[in-house]
Amino acid sequence: MIFEYKLSAGKTDFYNITAQVREAISKSGVTDGIAMVFCPHTTAGITINENADPDVVYDLLLGLEKAFPDRPDFRHGEGNSSAHLKASALGSSASIIIEKGKPVLGTWQGIYFCEFDPPRNRTFFVKVM
Ligand code: ZN
């Protein structure tokens, strides 16, 4: 069963989508399986990281900017190669174990849609199996 969600990403940020993933799992009725979260975009990604201290997301964004800055020698005409790099570094999907109808996540973990080329209207999918 596949669920589609829309997201309005106004700025470069990590958008917490844990609630949508929990909702998709709940609606699917699957109690023992896998949920795959997939982002069909080339300048956005999916990751699992800390959701307790917002400074962690701030630091992740800072580190990604430092690791993948815009460069004058990039050739891609759209001018967003830095966003493509960040998206590839994080990847376009995450898989989450489902046990007893709930996602198996660590206490401090959240699932994030990572926007690197805002503003964009985005889509992501949750496949529950
Ligand atoms: Zn591009």
Coordinates of C-alpha atoms and ligand atoms in Angstrom, one line a residue:
M1 CA 0.0 0.0 0.0
I2 CA 1.4 3.4 -1.0
F3 CA 0.6 6.8 0.5
E4 CA 1.4 10.1 -1.1
Y5 CA 2.0 13.3 0.9
K6 CA 2.5 16.9 -0.1
L7 CA 4.9 19.3 1.6
S8 CA 5.4 23.1 1.1
A9 CA 9.1 23.6 1.7
G10 CA 9.6 27.3 2.0
K11 CA 13.2 27.3 3.2
T12 CA 16.3 25.0 3.4
D13 CA 15.4 22.9 6.4
F14 CA 14.7 19.4 7.7
Y15 CA 10.9 18.9 7.9
N16 CA 9.8 16.4 10.5
I17 CA 7.5 13.8 8.7
T18 CA 7.4 11.2 11.5
A19 CA 3.7 11.9 12.1
Q20 CA 2.9 11.3 8.4
V21 CA 4.8 8.0 8.4
R22 CA 3.1 6.9 11.6
E23 CA -0.3 7.8 10.0
A24 CA 0.5 5.8 6.8
I25 CA 1.5 2.7 8.9
S26 CA -1.7 3.0 10.9
K27 CA -3.9 3.4 7.9
S28 CA -2.2 0.4 6.1
G29 CA -3.2 -2.0 8.9
V30 CA 0.3 -3.6 8.6
T31 CA 1.5 -4.8 12.0
D32 CA 4.7 -6.5 11.1
G33 CA 6.7 -5.2 8.1
I34 CA 8.6 -2.4 6.5
A35 CA 7.8 1.2 5.7
M36 CA 9.8 2.8 2.9
V37 CA 9.9 6.6 2.7
F38 CA 10.8 7.8 -0.7
C39 CA 11.5 11.3 -2.0
P40 CA 11.1 11.6 -5.9
H41 CA 13.2 14.8 -6.1
T42 CA 16.9 15.4 -7.0
T43 CA 17.5 18.4 -4.7
A44 CA 15.8 17.0 -1.5
G45 CA 16.4 13.9 0.6
I46 CA 15.2 11.7 3.4
T47 CA 17.1 11.1 6.6
I48 CA 16.6 9.8 10.1
N49 CA 18.2 11.8 12.9
E50 CA 17.6 13.5 16.3
N51 CA 14.3 15.1 16.9
A52 CA 14.8 16.2 20.5
D53 CA 17.3 19.0 20.3
P54 CA 16.6 21.4 17.3
D55 CA 20.2 22.5 17.5
V56 CA 21.1 19.1 15.9
V57 CA 19.2 20.0 12.7
Y58 CA 20.8 23.4 12.8
D59 CA 24.3 21.9 13.0
L60 CA 23.5 19.3 10.3
L61 CA 22.5 22.1 7.9
L62 CA 25.6 24.0 8.8
G63 CA 27.9 21.0 8.3
L64 CA 26.2 20.2 4.9
E65 CA 26.7 23.8 3.8
K66 CA 30.4 23.6 4.8
A67 CA 30.9 20.2 3.1
F68 CA 29.0 21.0 -0.1
P69 CA 29.3 24.8 -0.7
D70 CA 28.3 26.4 -4.1
R71 CA 31.4 26.6 -6.4
P72 CA 32.0 28.9 -9.3
D73 CA 33.4 26.0 -11.4
F74 CA 30.2 23.9 -11.2
R75 CA 28.8 23.4 -14.7
H76 CA 25.1 22.6 -14.1
G77 CA 23.1 25.5 -15.7
E78 CA 20.4 25.4 -13.1
G79 CA 22.9 26.7 -10.6
N80 CA 21.8 24.3 -7.8
S81 CA 24.6 21.7 -7.8
S82 CA 25.2 22.2 -4.1
A83 CA 21.6 21.1 -3.5
H84 CA 22.1 18.1 -5.8
L85 CA 25.2 17.1 -3.8
K86 CA 23.5 17.4 -0.4
A87 CA 20.5 15.4 -1.7
S88 CA 22.8 12.6 -2.9
A89 CA 24.9 12.6 0.3
L90 CA 21.7 12.0 2.4
G91 CA 19.9 9.7 -0.1
S92 CA 16.4 9.7 -1.3
S93 CA 14.8 7.1 1.0
A94 CA 14.8 5.5 4.4
S95 CA 13.4 2.1 5.5
I96 CA 11.7 1.7 8.9
I97 CA 10.9 -1.5 10.6
I98 CA 7.2 -1.9 11.7
E99 CA 6.6 -4.0 14.8
K100 CA 3.2 -4.3 16.5
G101 CA 1.8 -1.7 14.1
K102 CA 4.3 0.9 15.1
P103 CA 7.6 2.2 13.6
V104 CA 10.7 1.0 15.4
L105 CA 12.6 4.2 16.1
G106 CA 15.0 5.2 18.8
T107 CA 13.9 7.5 21.5
W108 CA 15.6 10.5 19.9
Q109 CA 15.0 9.6 16.3
G110 CA 12.7 11.4 13.9
I111 CA 12.2 11.0 10.1
Y112 CA 13.0 14.1 8.0
F113 CA 12.3 15.4 4.6
C114 CA 15.4 17.5 3.8
E115 CA 14.9 20.5 1.5
F116 CA 18.0 21.9 -0.2
D117 CA 16.6 24.1 -3.1
P118 CA 13.6 26.1 -1.8
P119 CA 11.0 27.3 -2.2
R120 CA 9.4 24.1 -3.6
N121 CA 6.2 22.2 -3.4
R122 CA 7.3 18.7 -2.7
T123 CA 5.9 15.2 -2.6
F124 CA 7.0 12.1 -0.7
F125 CA 5.8 8.6 -0.7
V126 CA 5.4 6.0 2.1
K127 CA 5.2 2.4 0.9
V128 CA 4.0 0.1 3.6
M129 CA 4.5 -3.6 3.1
Ligands
ZN1 ZN 19.5 21.2 -10.9

